[in-house]
Amino acid sequence: MKKRLVILFCFMIPLFCSSQNLKDEYNNCAVERFEQQDYVGAIEYFTRVIELFPNDSLAYFDRAMVKDVIQDYKGAIEDYTKQIAIDHESIDSYFLRGMAKHQLKDNDGAIADYTKALELEPSNSDAYYWRSISKTEQENFKGALEDCNKAIERNGNNFKCYLQRGKLNQSLKQNESACKDFTRFVQLGGEQTLVPIKLPCDK
């Protein structure tokens, strides 16, 4: 019996090494195709990796990101979901799946994913920002403003948050606060053409 196990083990090692080498080759080809902007080719090679290793969470994540690039948001959501099923604490997958859901106007789903990402990483300024965007689209302006404040608390240089908060303050008739936010947005490198009022603000 012991001898049979040794023989089986010795037989399996080359097969595993061969599969691993093939996986590395497919991954390299996928990256090469992606850099050449051959996104369909990149997806095909990541699919080959998944066929070899169905529980390779990174392959699902990489394929999802490529699908995001070509705006196949439903396909991306499916792959992020498969990746999360393997790795329940994948912050990036929750966050990016939320963004893909947002593109499909599924704000409830997006908010749920941003919230999960924040449970795993409370310091994630971008998750607060994008949750604010989804809440704004739901006309939950108070909740959106709270999320903007939290985003800025965690990263005071996240300039897009100032633009978002400025627009929220403007809609809430908090004009002085809006002006300060728009000014800070521009100071941090944001494009002044995106500001909905003239700077410096009229008194």
Coordinates of N, CA and C in Angstrom, one line a residue:
M1 N 0.8 -1.2 0.0 CA 0.0 0.0 0.0 C 0.9 1.3 0.0
K2 N 1.9 1.2 0.9 CA 2.8 2.4 1.0 C 3.5 2.6 -0.3
K3 N 3.9 1.5 -1.0 CA 4.6 1.6 -2.3 C 3.7 2.2 -3.3
R4 N 2.4 1.9 -3.3 CA 1.5 2.4 -4.3 C 1.3 3.9 -4.1
L5 N 1.3 4.3 -2.9 CA 1.1 5.8 -2.6 C 2.3 6.6 -3.1
V6 N 3.5 6.0 -2.9 CA 4.7 6.6 -3.3 C 4.7 6.8 -4.8
I7 N 4.3 5.7 -5.5 CA 4.3 5.7 -7.0 C 3.3 6.7 -7.5
L8 N 2.1 6.8 -6.8 CA 1.0 7.7 -7.2 C 1.5 9.2 -7.0
F9 N 2.2 9.4 -5.9 CA 2.7 10.7 -5.5 C 3.8 11.2 -6.6
C10 N 4.6 10.3 -6.9 CA 5.7 10.6 -7.9 C 5.0 10.9 -9.3
F11 N 3.9 10.2 -9.6 CA 3.2 10.4 -10.8 C 2.5 11.7 -10.9
M12 N 2.0 12.2 -9.7 CA 1.2 13.4 -9.7 C 2.0 14.7 -9.7
I13 N 3.2 14.6 -9.2 CA 4.1 15.8 -9.1 C 4.3 16.4 -10.5
P14 N 4.7 15.6 -11.5 CA 5.0 16.2 -12.9 C 3.7 16.8 -13.4
L15 N 2.5 16.1 -13.2 CA 1.3 16.7 -13.7 C 1.0 18.0 -13.1
F16 N 1.2 18.2 -11.8 CA 0.9 19.4 -11.1 C 1.9 20.5 -11.6
C17 N 3.1 20.2 -11.7 CA 4.1 21.1 -12.2 C 3.8 21.6 -13.6
S18 N 3.4 20.6 -14.5 CA 3.0 20.9 -15.8 C 1.8 21.9 -15.9
S19 N 0.8 21.6 -15.0 CA -0.4 22.5 -15.0 C 0.0 23.9 -14.5
Q20 N 0.9 23.9 -13.5 CA 1.3 25.2 -12.9 C 2.1 26.0 -14.0
N21 N 3.0 25.3 -14.7 CA 3.7 26.0 -15.8 C 2.8 26.6 -16.9
L22 N 1.8 25.8 -17.2 CA 0.8 26.2 -18.2 C 0.0 27.4 -17.7
K23 N -0.4 27.3 -16.4 CA -1.1 28.5 -15.8 C -0.3 29.8 -15.9
D24 N 1.0 29.7 -15.5 CA 1.9 30.8 -15.6 C 2.0 31.4 -17.1
E25 N 2.0 30.4 -18.0 CA 2.1 30.8 -19.4 C 0.8 31.5 -19.8
Y26 N -0.3 31.0 -19.4 CA -1.6 31.6 -19.8 C -1.7 33.0 -19.2
N27 N -1.3 33.1 -17.9 CA -1.3 34.4 -17.2 C -0.5 35.4 -18.0
N28 N 0.7 35.0 -18.3 CA 1.6 35.9 -19.1 C 1.0 36.3 -20.4
C29 N 0.4 35.4 -21.1 CA -0.3 35.7 -22.4 C -1.4 36.7 -22.2
A30 N -2.2 36.5 -21.1 CA -3.3 37.3 -20.8 C -2.9 38.8 -20.6
V31 N -1.8 38.9 -19.8 CA -1.3 40.3 -19.5 C -0.8 40.9 -20.8
E32 N -0.1 40.1 -21.6 CA 0.4 40.6 -22.9 C -0.7 41.1 -23.8
R33 N -1.8 40.3 -23.9 CA -3.0 40.6 -24.7 C -3.6 41.9 -24.1
F34 N -3.7 42.0 -22.8 CA -4.3 43.2 -22.2 C -3.5 44.5 -22.6
E35 N -2.2 44.4 -22.5 CA -1.3 45.5 -22.8 C -1.4 45.9 -24.3
Q36 N -1.8 44.9 -25.1 CA -2.0 45.2 -26.5 C -3.4 45.6 -26.8
Q37 N -4.2 45.8 -25.8 CA -5.6 46.2 -25.9 C -6.4 45.1 -26.6
D38 N -5.9 43.9 -26.6 CA -6.7 42.8 -27.1 C -7.5 42.2 -25.9
Y39 N -8.6 42.8 -25.5 CA -9.3 42.5 -24.3 C -10.0 41.1 -24.4
V40 N -10.5 40.8 -25.6 CA -11.1 39.5 -25.8 C -10.1 38.4 -25.6
G41 N -8.9 38.6 -26.2 CA -7.8 37.6 -26.0 C -7.4 37.4 -24.6
A42 N -7.4 38.6 -23.8 CA -7.0 38.5 -22.4 C -8.0 37.7 -21.6
I43 N -9.3 37.9 -21.9 CA -10.4 37.2 -21.3 C -10.3 35.7 -21.6
E44 N -9.9 35.4 -22.8 CA -9.8 34.0 -23.2 C -8.7 33.3 -22.4
Y45 N -7.6 33.9 -22.2 CA -6.5 33.3 -21.5 C -6.8 33.2 -20.0
F46 N -7.4 34.2 -19.4 CA -7.8 34.0 -18.0 C -8.9 32.9 -17.8
T47 N -9.7 32.7 -18.9 CA -10.7 31.6 -18.8 C -9.9 30.3 -18.9
R48 N -8.8 30.2 -19.6 CA -8.1 28.9 -19.6 C -7.5 28.7 -18.3
V49 N -7.0 29.7 -17.6 CA -6.5 29.5 -16.2 C -7.6 29.0 -15.3
I50 N -8.8 29.5 -15.4 CA -9.9 29.1 -14.6 C -10.3 27.6 -14.9
E51 N -10.2 27.2 -16.2 CA -10.5 25.9 -16.5 C -9.5 24.9 -15.9
L52 N -8.2 25.4 -15.8 CA -7.2 24.5 -15.1 C -7.3 24.5 -13.6
F53 N -7.6 25.7 -13.1 CA -7.7 25.9 -11.6 C -9.0 26.6 -11.3
P54 N -10.1 25.9 -11.1 CA -11.4 26.5 -10.9 C -11.6 27.3 -9.6
N55 N -10.7 27.1 -8.7 CA -10.7 27.8 -7.4 C -9.7 28.9 -7.4
D56 N -9.1 29.3 -8.5 CA -8.1 30.4 -8.5 C -8.8 31.7 -8.5
S57 N -9.0 32.3 -7.3 CA -9.8 33.5 -7.1 C -9.2 34.7 -7.9
L58 N -7.9 34.7 -8.0 CA -7.2 35.8 -8.7 C -7.6 35.9 -10.2
A59 N -7.7 34.7 -10.8 CA -8.1 34.6 -12.2 C -9.5 35.2 -12.5
Y60 N -10.4 34.9 -11.5 CA -11.7 35.5 -11.7 C -11.7 37.0 -11.5
F61 N -10.9 37.5 -10.6 CA -10.7 38.9 -10.3 C -10.1 39.6 -11.6
D62 N -9.1 39.0 -12.1 CA -8.4 39.6 -13.3 C -9.4 39.6 -14.5
R63 N -10.1 38.5 -14.7 CA -11.0 38.5 -15.8 C -12.1 39.5 -15.6
A64 N -12.6 39.7 -14.4 CA -13.6 40.7 -14.1 C -13.1 42.1 -14.4
M65 N -11.9 42.4 -14.1 CA -11.4 43.7 -14.4 C -11.3 44.0 -15.9
V66 N -10.9 43.0 -16.7 CA -10.9 43.1 -18.1 C -12.3 43.4 -18.6
K67 N -13.3 42.6 -18.1 CA -14.7 42.8 -18.5 C -15.2 44.2 -18.2
D68 N -14.7 44.7 -17.0 CA -15.0 46.1 -16.7 C -14.5 47.1 -17.8
V69 N -13.3 46.9 -18.3 CA -12.7 47.7 -19.3 C -13.6 47.8 -20.5
I70 N -14.1 46.6 -20.9 CA -14.9 46.6 -22.2 C -16.4 46.8 -21.9
Q71 N -16.7 47.3 -20.6 CA -18.1 47.6 -20.2 C -19.0 46.5 -20.2
D72 N -18.5 45.3 -20.0 CA -19.3 44.1 -19.8 C -19.6 44.0 -18.3
Y73 N -20.4 44.9 -17.8 CA -20.6 45.0 -16.4 C -21.3 43.7 -15.8
K74 N -22.2 43.2 -16.5 CA -22.9 42.0 -16.0 C -21.9 40.8 -15.9
G75 N -21.0 40.7 -16.9 CA -20.0 39.7 -16.8 C -19.0 39.9 -15.7
A76 N -18.7 41.2 -15.5 CA -17.7 41.5 -14.4 C -18.3 41.2 -13.1
I77 N -19.6 41.5 -12.9 CA -20.3 41.2 -11.6 C -20.3 39.7 -11.3
E78 N -20.5 38.9 -12.4 CA -20.5 37.5 -12.2 C -19.2 37.0 -11.7
D79 N -18.1 37.5 -12.3 CA -16.7 37.1 -11.9 C -16.3 37.6 -10.6
Y80 N -16.7 38.8 -10.2 CA -16.4 39.3 -8.9 C -17.1 38.5 -7.8
T81 N -18.4 38.1 -8.2 CA -19.2 37.3 -7.3 C -18.5 35.9 -7.1
K82 N -18.0 35.3 -8.1 CA -17.3 34.0 -8.0 C -16.0 34.2 -7.2
Q83 N -15.3 35.3 -7.4 CA -14.1 35.5 -6.6 C -14.4 35.7 -5.1
I84 N -15.5 36.4 -4.8 CA -15.9 36.6 -3.4 C -16.3 35.3 -2.8
A85 N -16.9 34.4 -3.6 CA -17.3 33.1 -3.0 C -16.1 32.3 -2.6
I86 N -15.0 32.5 -3.2 CA -13.7 31.8 -2.8 C -13.0 32.6 -1.7
D87 N -13.0 33.9 -1.9 CA -12.3 34.8 -0.9 C -13.3 35.8 -0.3
H88 N -13.9 35.5 0.8 CA -15.0 36.2 1.4 C -14.6 37.6 1.9
E89 N -13.3 37.9 2.0 CA -12.8 39.1 2.5 C -12.0 39.9 1.5
S90 N -12.4 39.8 0.2 CA -11.8 40.5 -0.9 C -12.4 41.9 -1.0
I91 N -11.7 42.8 -0.4 CA -12.2 44.2 -0.3 C -12.3 44.8 -1.7
D92 N -11.3 44.5 -2.6 CA -11.3 45.1 -3.9 C -12.5 44.5 -4.8
S93 N -12.8 43.3 -4.6 CA -13.9 42.7 -5.3 C -15.3 43.3 -4.9
Y94 N -15.5 43.5 -3.6 CA -16.7 44.1 -3.2 C -16.8 45.5 -3.7
F95 N -15.7 46.3 -3.6 CA -15.7 47.7 -4.1 C -15.9 47.8 -5.6
L96 N -15.2 47.0 -6.4 CA -15.3 47.0 -7.8 C -16.7 46.5 -8.3
R97 N -17.2 45.5 -7.6 CA -18.5 45.0 -8.0 C -19.6 46.0 -7.7
G98 N -19.4 46.8 -6.6 CA -20.3 47.9 -6.4 C -20.2 48.9 -7.5
M99 N -19.0 49.2 -8.0 CA -18.9 50.2 -9.1 C -19.6 49.7 -10.4
A100 N -19.4 48.4 -10.6 CA -20.1 47.8 -11.8 C -21.6 47.8 -11.7
K101 N -22.1 47.6 -10.4 CA -23.6 47.6 -10.2 C -24.0 49.1 -10.4
H102 N -23.2 50.0 -10.0 CA -23.6 51.4 -10.2 C -23.7 51.8 -11.6
Q103 N -22.9 51.2 -12.5 CA -23.0 51.4 -13.9 C -24.3 50.9 -14.5
L104 N -24.8 49.9 -13.8 CA -26.1 49.3 -14.3 C -27.3 49.9 -13.5
K105 N -27.0 51.0 -12.8 CA -28.1 51.8 -12.1 C -28.7 51.0 -10.9
D106 N -27.9 50.0 -10.5 CA -28.3 49.2 -9.3 C -27.7 49.8 -8.1
N107 N -28.3 51.0 -7.6 CA -27.7 51.7 -6.5 C -27.8 50.9 -5.2
D108 N -28.9 50.2 -5.0 CA -29.1 49.4 -3.8 C -28.0 48.4 -3.7
G109 N -27.7 47.7 -4.8 CA -26.7 46.7 -4.8 C -25.3 47.3 -4.6
A110 N -25.1 48.4 -5.3 CA -23.8 49.1 -5.1 C -23.5 49.5 -3.7
I111 N -24.6 50.1 -3.1 CA -24.4 50.6 -1.7 C -24.1 49.4 -0.8
A112 N -24.8 48.3 -1.0 CA -24.5 47.1 -0.2 C -23.1 46.6 -0.3
D113 N -22.5 46.7 -1.5 CA -21.1 46.3 -1.7 C -20.1 47.3 -1.1
Y114 N -20.4 48.6 -1.3 CA -19.5 49.6 -0.7 C -19.5 49.4 0.8
T115 N -20.7 49.1 1.4 CA -20.8 49.0 2.8 C -20.0 47.8 3.3
K116 N -20.1 46.7 2.6 CA -19.3 45.5 2.9 C -17.8 45.8 2.8
A117 N -17.4 46.6 1.8 CA -16.0 46.9 1.7 C -15.5 47.8 2.9
L118 N -16.4 48.7 3.3 CA -16.1 49.5 4.5 C -16.1 48.7 5.8
E119 N -16.9 47.7 5.9 CA -16.8 46.8 7.1 C -15.4 46.2 7.2
L120 N -14.9 45.8 6.0 CA -13.6 45.2 6.0 C -12.4 46.2 6.0
E121 N -12.7 47.4 5.6 CA -11.6 48.4 5.5 C -12.3 49.8 5.8
P122 N -12.5 50.1 7.1 CA -13.1 51.4 7.4 C -12.4 52.6 7.0
S123 N -11.2 52.5 6.6 CA -10.4 53.7 6.2 C -10.5 54.0 4.7
N124 N -11.3 53.2 4.0 CA -11.4 53.3 2.5 C -12.2 54.6 2.1
S125 N -11.5 55.6 1.8 CA -12.1 56.9 1.4 C -12.9 56.8 0.1
D126 N -12.3 56.0 -0.8 CA -13.0 55.9 -2.1 C -14.4 55.2 -2.0
A127 N -14.5 54.2 -1.1 CA -15.7 53.5 -0.9 C -16.8 54.4 -0.3
Y128 N -16.4 55.3 0.6 CA -17.3 56.3 1.1 C -17.7 57.3 0.0
Y129 N -16.8 57.7 -0.8 CA -17.1 58.6 -1.9 C -18.1 58.0 -2.9
W130 N -17.9 56.8 -3.3 CA -18.8 56.2 -4.3 C -20.1 55.8 -3.7
R131 N -20.1 55.5 -2.4 CA -21.4 55.3 -1.7 C -22.2 56.6 -1.7
S132 N -21.5 57.7 -1.5 CA -22.1 59.0 -1.5 C -22.7 59.3 -2.9
I133 N -22.1 58.9 -4.0 CA -22.6 59.1 -5.3 C -23.9 58.3 -5.5
S134 N -23.9 57.0 -5.0 CA -25.1 56.2 -5.2 C -26.2 56.8 -4.3
K135 N -25.9 57.2 -3.1 CA -27.0 57.8 -2.3 C -27.5 59.1 -2.9
T136 N -26.7 59.9 -3.6 CA -27.1 61.1 -4.2 C -28.1 60.7 -5.3
E137 N -27.8 59.7 -6.1 CA -28.7 59.3 -7.2 C -30.0 58.8 -6.6
Q138 N -30.0 58.3 -5.4 CA -31.3 58.0 -4.7 C -32.0 59.1 -4.0
E139 N -31.3 60.3 -4.2 CA -31.8 61.6 -3.5 C -31.8 61.5 -2.0
N140 N -30.9 60.7 -1.5 CA -30.6 60.6 -0.1 C -29.5 61.6 0.2
F141 N -29.8 62.9 0.2 CA -28.7 63.9 0.2 C -28.0 63.9 1.6
K142 N -28.8 63.7 2.6 CA -28.2 63.8 4.0 C -27.2 62.6 4.1
G143 N -27.6 61.4 3.7 CA -26.7 60.3 3.8 C -25.5 60.5 2.9
A144 N -25.7 61.0 1.7 CA -24.6 61.3 0.8 C -23.6 62.3 1.4
L145 N -24.1 63.3 2.1 CA -23.2 64.3 2.7 C -22.4 63.7 3.8
E146 N -23.1 62.9 4.6 CA -22.4 62.2 5.7 C -21.2 61.3 5.2
D147 N -21.5 60.6 4.0 CA -20.4 59.8 3.5 C -19.3 60.6 2.9
C148 N -19.6 61.8 2.3 CA -18.6 62.7 1.8 C -17.7 63.2 3.0
N149 N -18.3 63.5 4.1 CA -17.6 64.0 5.2 C -16.6 62.9 5.7
K150 N -17.1 61.7 5.8 CA -16.3 60.5 6.2 C -15.1 60.3 5.2
A151 N -15.4 60.4 3.9 CA -14.4 60.2 2.9 C -13.2 61.2 3.1
I152 N -13.6 62.5 3.4 CA -12.6 63.6 3.6 C -11.9 63.4 4.9
E153 N -12.6 62.9 5.9 CA -11.9 62.7 7.2 C -10.8 61.6 7.0
R154 N -11.0 60.7 6.2 CA -10.0 59.6 6.0 C -9.0 59.9 5.0
N155 N -9.3 60.8 4.1 CA -8.3 61.3 3.1 C -8.6 62.7 2.7
G156 N -7.9 63.7 3.3 CA -8.2 65.1 3.1 C -7.7 65.5 1.7
N157 N -7.0 64.7 1.0 CA -6.5 65.1 -0.3 C -7.3 64.4 -1.5
N158 N -8.4 63.7 -1.1 CA -9.2 63.1 -2.1 C -10.1 64.2 -2.7
F159 N -9.5 64.8 -3.7 CA -10.1 66.1 -4.2 C -11.5 65.9 -4.8
K160 N -11.8 64.7 -5.4 CA -13.1 64.6 -6.0 C -14.2 64.6 -4.9
C161 N -13.9 64.3 -3.7 CA -14.9 64.3 -2.6 C -15.3 65.8 -2.3
Y162 N -14.4 66.7 -2.5 CA -14.8 68.1 -2.3 C -15.7 68.6 -3.4
L163 N -15.5 68.2 -4.6 CA -16.5 68.5 -5.7 C -17.9 68.0 -5.4
Q164 N -17.9 66.7 -5.0 CA -19.2 66.0 -4.6 C -19.8 66.7 -3.4
R165 N -19.1 67.0 -2.4 CA -19.6 67.6 -1.2 C -20.1 69.1 -1.5
G166 N -19.3 69.7 -2.4 CA -19.7 71.1 -2.8 C -21.1 71.1 -3.5
K167 N -21.3 70.1 -4.4 CA -22.6 70.0 -5.1 C -23.7 69.7 -4.1
L168 N -23.4 68.8 -3.1 CA -24.4 68.5 -2.1 C -24.8 69.7 -1.3
N169 N -23.7 70.4 -0.8 CA -24.0 71.7 -0.1 C -24.8 72.7 -0.9
Q170 N -24.4 72.8 -2.1 CA -25.1 73.7 -3.0 C -26.6 73.4 -3.1
S171 N -26.9 72.1 -3.3 CA -28.3 71.6 -3.4 C -29.1 71.8 -2.1
L172 N -28.3 71.9 -0.9 CA -28.9 72.1 0.4 C -28.9 73.6 0.8
K173 N -28.5 74.4 -0.2 CA -28.5 75.9 0.0 C -27.4 76.3 1.0
Q174 N -26.4 75.5 1.2 CA -25.3 75.8 2.0 C -24.2 76.4 1.2
N175 N -24.5 77.6 0.6 CA -23.7 78.2 -0.4 C -22.2 78.5 0.0
E176 N -22.1 79.0 1.2 CA -20.7 79.3 1.7 C -19.9 78.1 1.9
S177 N -20.5 77.0 2.4 CA -19.8 75.7 2.5 C -19.5 75.2 1.1
A178 N -20.4 75.3 0.2 CA -20.2 74.8 -1.2 C -19.0 75.5 -1.8
C179 N -19.0 76.8 -1.6 CA -17.9 77.6 -2.2 C -16.5 77.2 -1.7
K180 N -16.4 76.9 -0.4 CA -15.2 76.4 0.2 C -14.8 75.1 -0.3
D181 N -15.8 74.2 -0.5 CA -15.5 72.9 -1.1 C -15.0 73.0 -2.5
F182 N -15.6 73.8 -3.3 CA -15.2 74.0 -4.7 C -13.8 74.6 -4.8
T183 N -13.5 75.5 -3.9 CA -12.2 76.2 -3.9 C -11.2 75.1 -3.6
R184 N -11.5 74.3 -2.6 CA -10.5 73.3 -2.2 C -10.3 72.3 -3.3
F185 N -11.3 71.9 -4.0 CA -11.3 71.0 -5.1 C -10.3 71.5 -6.1
V186 N -10.3 72.8 -6.5 CA -9.4 73.3 -7.5 C -8.0 73.4 -6.9
Q187 N -7.9 73.8 -5.6 CA -6.6 73.9 -5.0 C -5.8 72.5 -5.0
L188 N -6.6 71.5 -4.9 CA -6.0 70.1 -4.9 C -5.7 69.6 -6.3
G189 N -6.0 70.3 -7.3 CA -5.8 69.9 -8.7 C -7.0 69.6 -9.6
G190 N -8.2 69.8 -9.0 CA -9.4 69.5 -9.8 C -9.6 70.5 -10.9
E191 N -10.2 70.2 -12.0 CA -10.5 71.1 -13.1 C -11.6 72.1 -12.8
Q192 N -11.2 73.4 -12.9 CA -12.2 74.4 -12.5 C -13.4 74.4 -13.4
T193 N -13.3 73.8 -14.6 CA -14.4 73.7 -15.5 C -15.5 72.8 -15.0
L194 N -15.2 71.9 -14.0 CA -16.2 71.0 -13.4 C -16.9 71.7 -12.3
V195 N -16.5 72.8 -11.9 CA -17.1 73.5 -10.8 C -18.4 74.2 -11.3
P196 N -19.6 74.0 -10.7 CA -20.8 74.6 -11.2 C -21.0 76.0 -10.9
I197 N -20.1 76.7 -10.2 CA -20.2 78.1 -10.0 C -18.9 78.8 -10.3
K198 N -19.0 80.1 -10.4 CA -17.8 80.9 -10.7 C -16.9 81.1 -9.4
L199 N -15.6 80.8 -9.6 CA -14.7 81.1 -8.4 C -13.8 82.3 -8.7
P200 N -13.5 83.1 -7.7 CA -14.0 83.0 -6.3 C -15.5 83.3 -6.3
C201 N -16.2 82.7 -5.3 CA -17.6 82.8 -5.2 C -18.1 84.2 -5.0
D202 N -19.2 84.6 -5.6 CA -19.8 85.9 -5.3 C -20.3 85.9 -3.9
K203 N -20.1 87.0 -3.3 CA -20.6 87.2 -1.9 C -22.0 87.7 -1.9

